[in-house]
Amino acid sequence: WWREIDIEIVGTRLDTIETVIHCIRYDDASLADGVPFDQSYWVIHADRWGHHKFDFRLDETYHTYAIESTPTYISWSLDGVEYRRVEEDWIEPMQTSPNSIAFQVWGGCDPNWCGPLDQGVLPIYQYVKWFKYSEYTPGQGPDNSDFTVSKTDEFDGTELNADDWRFFPWQQAGTQFTENCIVVKEGTLIMCLTADAAGGHQGTVPPDDGPAVAGEQRSGSTIVERGVGARLKGNTIVGRVAQPYPATAVLLDAQGRRVRTAIPTSARDGTGEFSIDCASLAPGAYVLTIAGGATQQSQRIVRQR
């Protein structure tokens, strides 16, 4: 089997992530030299592709991209928020054999898919600030979570760790992968798409100020999206409700578990005020829910590492 669980961003749609599951069954004939590739070897399913549009460009700042592959599902998330999940039986070949993890930037193979390559914009770069791999350990991870970190790389030094990474030479549609186009500096893995094989990186590495989500408010390593009216004051979420009783402010983690609760206190104008300390929160995505009477409102919180 050849398997891929992909996150793809193409130059003609910089506000969109394409997710795809490639699964190809090989036999001796399909692997033989000179035998044309036969599309019948692909495992075709209606849900193989996914297209996910956001209200911001993905190339303007750093983001945290994640894939979870477990015995029961495959999911994709951006900045701690899941945007696709597949649970059907057809993904079983993806889950029964070890997989590797790869990064690449290239000129594409089909102009109808990603647009023609405009060499006038070269060089362009893909920057990776850190990488983390977690093993699937149901209920045995931190705070009874299902994953335990087993490998990290913050790309310190001047080259990749040869024990963990290898260079994969591949030529496709006028793009040739060369080691000169892989650079490690300033705590960053840089993949370079250049007009010639000399490769290399020119200029400075953009600083990592955290992901920018439209309509957000940022303080330190916590992001509050505009929603129910809560805002950040240092590492504390503060908010106001129309009346203090019977309103309750509840912060839920990605699994829907309650991690913080705040009861609003009465303000002079008769409204209710509340605050939630975020300083000790683990990295991840949370939902702030304000419930009171017959109404309920929610707002997303992202805690960066």
Short mmCIF file of C-alpha atoms in Angstrom, two decimals:
data_model
loop_
_atom_site.label_atom_id
_atom_site.label_comp_id
_atom_site.label_asym_id
_atom_site.label_seq_id
_atom_site.Cartn_x
_atom_site.Cartn_y
_atom_site.Cartn_z
CA TRP A 1 0.00 0.00 0.00
CA TRP A 2 0.99 3.61 -0.59
CA ARG A 3 -0.78 5.89 1.87
CA GLU A 4 -1.02 9.65 2.33
CA ILE A 5 -3.00 11.79 4.77
CA ASP A 6 -2.49 15.24 3.31
CA ILE A 7 -2.79 18.90 4.18
CA GLU A 8 -2.36 20.89 0.97
CA ILE A 9 -2.46 24.64 0.33
CA VAL A 10 -2.18 25.81 -3.28
CA GLY A 11 -1.18 29.24 -4.52
CA THR A 12 -4.46 30.00 -6.24
CA ARG A 13 -6.52 29.42 -3.07
CA LEU A 14 -4.51 30.75 -0.13
CA ASP A 15 -7.57 30.87 2.12
CA THR A 16 -8.33 27.17 1.65
CA ILE A 17 -6.92 23.91 3.00
CA GLU A 18 -7.37 20.81 0.88
CA THR A 19 -7.36 17.54 2.81
CA VAL A 20 -7.06 14.25 0.99
CA ILE A 21 -6.56 10.60 1.78
CA HIS A 22 -4.52 8.78 -0.87
CA CYS A 23 -4.55 5.01 -0.64
CA ILE A 24 -3.09 2.92 -3.45
CA ARG A 25 -2.82 -0.85 -3.61
CA TYR A 26 0.27 -2.06 -5.46
CA ASP A 27 0.99 -5.47 -6.92
CA ASP A 28 4.12 -6.80 -8.60
CA ALA A 29 2.95 -5.62 -12.02
CA SER A 30 2.26 -2.05 -10.95
CA LEU A 31 5.72 -1.78 -9.39
CA ALA A 32 7.57 -3.07 -12.46
CA ASP A 33 9.70 -0.66 -14.46
CA GLY A 34 8.01 0.62 -17.59
CA VAL A 35 4.49 -0.36 -16.52
CA PRO A 36 2.13 2.65 -16.84
CA PHE A 37 0.44 3.71 -13.64
CA ASP A 38 -3.12 2.42 -13.56
CA GLN A 39 -5.75 4.55 -11.80
CA SER A 40 -7.57 1.34 -10.89
CA TYR A 41 -5.03 0.83 -8.13
CA TRP A 42 -6.40 3.86 -6.27
CA VAL A 43 -8.90 3.27 -3.49
CA ILE A 44 -11.57 5.72 -4.65
CA HIS A 45 -14.13 7.06 -2.21
CA ALA A 46 -16.50 10.01 -2.45
CA ASP A 47 -15.11 11.50 0.76
CA ARG A 48 -11.45 11.16 -0.19
CA TRP A 49 -11.08 14.92 -0.77
CA GLY A 50 -12.06 17.80 1.47
CA HIS A 51 -12.00 21.57 0.78
CA HIS A 52 -12.06 23.91 3.77
CA LYS A 53 -12.24 27.67 3.26
CA PHE A 54 -11.35 30.15 6.01
CA ASP A 55 -11.98 33.87 6.28
CA PHE A 56 -8.26 34.69 6.33
CA ARG A 57 -5.18 33.90 4.25
CA LEU A 58 -3.07 31.05 5.52
CA ASP A 59 0.23 32.42 4.21
CA GLU A 60 0.26 35.65 6.19
CA THR A 61 1.34 34.23 9.53
CA TYR A 62 2.23 30.98 11.27
CA HIS A 63 -0.46 28.42 12.07
CA THR A 64 -0.54 25.12 13.92
CA TYR A 65 -1.58 22.27 11.61
CA ALA A 66 -2.41 18.87 13.09
CA ILE A 67 -3.55 15.44 11.96
CA GLU A 68 -4.86 12.75 14.32
CA SER A 69 -4.84 9.16 13.06
CA THR A 70 -6.38 6.61 15.42
CA PRO A 71 -7.96 3.15 15.07
CA THR A 72 -11.40 4.76 14.79
CA TYR A 73 -10.94 8.09 12.99
CA ILE A 74 -8.67 10.50 11.12
CA SER A 75 -9.09 14.20 11.86
CA TRP A 76 -7.52 17.50 10.82
CA SER A 77 -7.29 20.70 12.89
CA LEU A 78 -6.03 24.25 12.49
CA ASP A 79 -4.80 26.18 15.54
CA GLY A 80 -6.38 23.60 17.83
CA VAL A 81 -9.81 23.61 16.16
CA GLU A 82 -10.93 20.48 14.29
CA TYR A 83 -12.37 21.12 10.83
CA ARG A 84 -12.64 17.61 9.36
CA ARG A 85 -13.11 14.07 10.68
CA VAL A 86 -13.43 10.76 8.80
CA GLU A 87 -14.61 7.64 10.63
CA GLU A 88 -15.72 5.26 7.87
CA ASP A 89 -14.28 1.77 7.36
CA TRP A 90 -12.64 2.64 4.02
CA ILE A 91 -9.75 4.38 5.83
CA GLU A 92 -8.68 1.09 7.47
CA PRO A 93 -5.56 0.63 5.24
CA MET A 94 -4.28 3.97 6.56
CA GLN A 95 -4.35 2.72 10.14
CA THR A 96 -2.78 -0.74 10.03
CA SER A 97 0.81 0.09 9.00
CA PRO A 98 3.40 2.64 10.17
CA ASN A 99 3.49 6.00 8.41
CA SER A 100 6.11 8.70 8.02
CA ILE A 101 5.64 12.47 8.14
CA ALA A 102 6.83 14.75 5.34
CA PHE A 103 6.99 18.46 4.55
CA GLN A 104 7.37 19.80 1.02
CA VAL A 105 6.86 22.85 -1.15
CA TRP A 106 6.81 22.42 -4.91
CA GLY A 107 5.55 23.75 -8.21
CA GLY A 108 2.57 21.43 -8.48
CA CYS A 109 1.81 18.91 -11.21
CA ASP A 110 -1.45 20.13 -12.78
CA PRO A 111 -2.22 23.79 -13.66
CA ASN A 112 -5.92 22.94 -13.61
CA TRP A 113 -5.55 22.08 -9.94
CA CYS A 114 -3.09 24.60 -8.54
CA GLY A 115 -2.58 27.10 -11.36
CA PRO A 116 0.54 27.55 -13.51
CA LEU A 117 3.87 28.21 -11.83
CA ASP A 118 4.86 31.88 -12.17
CA GLN A 119 8.63 31.88 -11.88
CA GLY A 120 8.54 35.65 -11.54
CA VAL A 121 7.47 35.31 -7.89
CA LEU A 122 10.37 33.01 -6.97
CA PRO A 123 11.94 32.44 -4.56
CA ILE A 124 9.21 31.59 -2.08
CA TYR A 125 9.64 29.85 1.26
CA GLN A 126 7.78 27.64 3.68
CA TYR A 127 8.74 28.17 7.32
CA VAL A 128 8.28 25.52 10.03
CA LYS A 129 8.98 26.61 13.61
CA TRP A 130 8.42 23.31 15.40
CA PHE A 131 7.22 19.76 14.98
CA LYS A 132 5.60 17.46 17.51
CA TYR A 133 4.63 13.79 17.26
CA SER A 134 2.40 12.08 19.82
CA GLU A 135 1.63 8.40 20.21
CA TYR A 136 -1.99 7.28 20.53
CA THR A 137 -2.36 6.24 24.18
CA PRO A 138 -6.11 6.19 24.98
CA GLY A 139 -6.77 7.74 28.38
CA GLN A 140 -3.10 7.64 29.37
CA GLY A 141 -1.93 11.04 28.15
CA PRO A 142 -1.75 14.27 30.17
CA ASP A 143 -5.03 15.02 31.97
CA ASN A 144 -6.35 11.60 30.83
CA SER A 145 -6.07 12.59 27.18
CA ASP A 146 -5.54 10.08 24.36
CA PHE A 147 -2.11 11.22 23.14
CA THR A 148 1.39 11.24 24.65
CA VAL A 149 4.17 13.31 23.10
CA SER A 150 7.07 11.09 22.05
CA LYS A 151 9.10 13.29 19.70
CA THR A 152 9.61 17.01 19.20
CA ASP A 153 11.88 19.12 17.03
CA GLU A 154 12.31 22.88 17.33
CA PHE A 155 14.94 22.91 14.57
CA ASP A 156 17.79 24.27 16.67
CA GLY A 157 21.20 24.27 15.04
CA THR A 158 22.08 24.53 11.37
CA GLU A 159 20.90 21.22 9.88
CA LEU A 160 18.25 18.57 10.29
CA ASN A 161 18.77 15.71 12.72
CA ALA A 162 19.78 12.82 10.46
CA ASP A 163 18.39 10.31 12.96
CA ASP A 164 14.88 11.70 12.53
CA TRP A 165 14.71 13.16 9.03
CA ARG A 166 15.85 12.19 5.57
CA PHE A 167 15.93 14.05 2.30
CA PHE A 168 13.55 12.66 -0.30
CA PRO A 169 14.71 13.44 -3.87
CA TRP A 170 11.84 13.56 -6.34
CA GLN A 171 11.33 15.24 -9.69
CA GLN A 172 7.86 16.14 -10.87
CA ALA A 173 6.44 18.66 -13.34
CA GLY A 174 9.62 20.70 -13.63
CA THR A 175 10.29 20.74 -9.89
CA GLN A 176 13.42 19.00 -8.68
CA PHE A 177 13.99 18.45 -4.98
CA THR A 178 17.58 19.23 -3.95
CA GLU A 179 19.22 19.38 -0.55
CA ASN A 180 20.23 22.99 -1.23
CA CYS A 181 16.58 23.94 -0.90
CA ILE A 182 16.38 22.78 2.72
CA VAL A 183 17.75 25.29 5.22
CA VAL A 184 17.77 25.24 9.03
CA LYS A 185 18.50 28.51 10.81
CA GLU A 186 17.14 30.72 13.58
CA GLY A 187 15.16 27.83 15.04
CA THR A 188 13.29 27.34 11.77
CA LEU A 189 13.09 24.70 9.05
CA ILE A 190 12.92 26.54 5.72
CA MET A 191 11.90 24.86 2.48
CA CYS A 192 12.85 26.94 -0.54
CA LEU A 193 11.20 27.00 -3.95
CA THR A 194 13.78 28.68 -6.19
CA ALA A 195 14.32 29.22 -9.89
CA ASP A 196 17.50 27.14 -9.99
CA ALA A 197 19.16 24.28 -8.16
CA ALA A 198 21.40 26.62 -6.17
CA GLY A 199 18.54 26.95 -3.71
CA GLY A 200 19.19 28.58 -0.38
CA HIS A 201 17.32 31.15 1.68
CA GLN A 202 17.62 34.91 1.35
CA GLY A 203 16.41 37.50 3.83
CA THR A 204 15.20 37.16 7.41
CA VAL A 205 12.98 34.57 9.06
CA PRO A 206 9.55 36.02 9.91
CA PRO A 207 8.91 36.15 13.68
CA ASP A 208 6.32 33.81 15.16
CA ASP A 209 3.71 36.03 16.79
CA GLY A 210 1.08 33.30 16.94
CA PRO A 211 -1.77 32.64 14.51
CA ALA A 212 -3.89 35.55 13.40
CA VAL A 213 -7.59 34.71 13.24
CA ALA A 214 -10.00 37.30 11.88
CA GLY A 215 -11.73 39.16 14.68
CA GLU A 216 -9.40 38.01 17.44
CA GLN A 217 -7.88 39.67 20.47
CA ARG A 218 -4.42 38.56 21.55
CA SER A 219 -2.58 38.72 24.86
CA GLY A 220 0.61 36.77 25.41
CA SER A 221 -0.08 33.24 24.24
CA THR A 222 -3.89 33.31 24.54
CA ILE A 223 -6.33 34.25 21.77
CA VAL A 224 -9.96 35.18 22.28
CA GLU A 225 -12.15 35.37 19.19
CA ARG A 226 -14.89 37.97 19.06
CA GLY A 227 -18.12 36.38 20.18
CA VAL A 228 -20.06 36.77 23.41
CA GLY A 229 -18.18 39.90 24.48
CA ALA A 230 -15.37 38.47 26.60
CA ARG A 231 -11.95 40.07 26.24
CA LEU A 232 -8.42 39.55 27.47
CA LYS A 233 -6.75 41.44 30.27
CA GLY A 234 -3.26 40.03 30.54
CA ASN A 235 -3.77 36.26 30.80
CA THR A 236 -7.25 36.67 32.26
CA ILE A 237 -10.50 36.47 30.33
CA VAL A 238 -12.91 39.10 31.58
CA GLY A 239 -16.51 39.50 30.49
CA ARG A 240 -19.86 41.00 31.28
CA VAL A 241 -23.37 39.54 31.18
CA ALA A 242 -26.71 41.29 31.17
CA GLN A 243 -27.49 40.14 34.71
CA PRO A 244 -25.46 38.23 37.28
CA TYR A 245 -28.06 35.58 38.05
CA PRO A 246 -28.60 32.89 36.86
CA ALA A 247 -25.67 33.36 34.42
CA THR A 248 -22.60 31.10 34.57
CA ALA A 249 -19.36 31.32 32.57
CA VAL A 250 -17.93 27.88 31.77
CA LEU A 251 -14.70 27.09 29.93
CA LEU A 252 -14.71 23.69 28.16
CA ASP A 253 -11.75 21.85 26.61
CA ALA A 254 -11.79 20.21 23.17
CA GLN A 255 -13.38 17.07 24.63
CA GLY A 256 -16.21 19.10 26.20
CA ARG A 257 -14.86 18.76 29.74
CA ARG A 258 -15.32 21.67 32.15
CA VAL A 259 -11.94 23.17 33.10
CA ARG A 260 -12.98 26.55 34.56
CA THR A 261 -16.20 27.97 35.99
CA ALA A 262 -16.93 31.55 36.97
CA ILE A 263 -20.03 32.97 38.64
CA PRO A 264 -20.57 36.61 37.64
CA THR A 265 -20.68 39.17 40.42
CA SER A 266 -23.00 42.18 40.44
CA ALA A 267 -21.71 45.41 38.95
CA ARG A 268 -22.98 48.88 39.84
CA ASP A 269 -25.09 49.09 36.70
CA GLY A 270 -26.89 45.84 37.50
CA THR A 271 -24.95 43.71 35.01
CA GLY A 272 -22.71 40.82 35.96
CA GLU A 273 -18.92 40.68 35.67
CA PHE A 274 -16.72 37.57 35.59
CA SER A 275 -13.05 36.65 35.13
CA ILE A 276 -11.23 33.41 34.27
CA ASP A 277 -7.49 32.94 34.78
CA CYS A 278 -5.82 31.35 31.71
CA ALA A 279 -2.19 31.42 32.86
CA SER A 280 -2.07 27.74 33.86
CA LEU A 281 -4.19 26.37 31.00
CA ALA A 282 -2.59 23.65 28.87
CA PRO A 283 -2.12 24.52 25.17
CA GLY A 284 -5.14 23.78 23.04
CA ALA A 285 -8.56 24.96 21.94
CA TYR A 286 -11.32 25.81 24.40
CA VAL A 287 -14.88 27.09 24.26
CA LEU A 288 -16.17 29.76 26.63
CA THR A 289 -19.90 29.32 27.17
CA ILE A 290 -22.11 31.89 28.87
CA ALA A 291 -25.35 30.30 30.00
CA GLY A 292 -28.20 32.07 31.72
CA GLY A 293 -31.94 31.65 31.66
CA ALA A 294 -33.07 30.46 28.23
CA THR A 295 -30.04 31.83 26.35
CA GLN A 296 -26.56 30.46 25.75
CA GLN A 297 -23.64 31.97 23.86
CA SER A 298 -20.21 30.59 23.01
CA GLN A 299 -16.82 31.99 22.12
CA ARG A 300 -13.61 30.24 21.04
CA ILE A 301 -10.41 30.46 23.09
CA VAL A 302 -7.02 29.25 21.79
CA ARG A 303 -4.14 28.76 24.20
CA GLN A 304 -0.79 28.61 22.41
CA ARG A 305 2.14 26.62 23.73
#
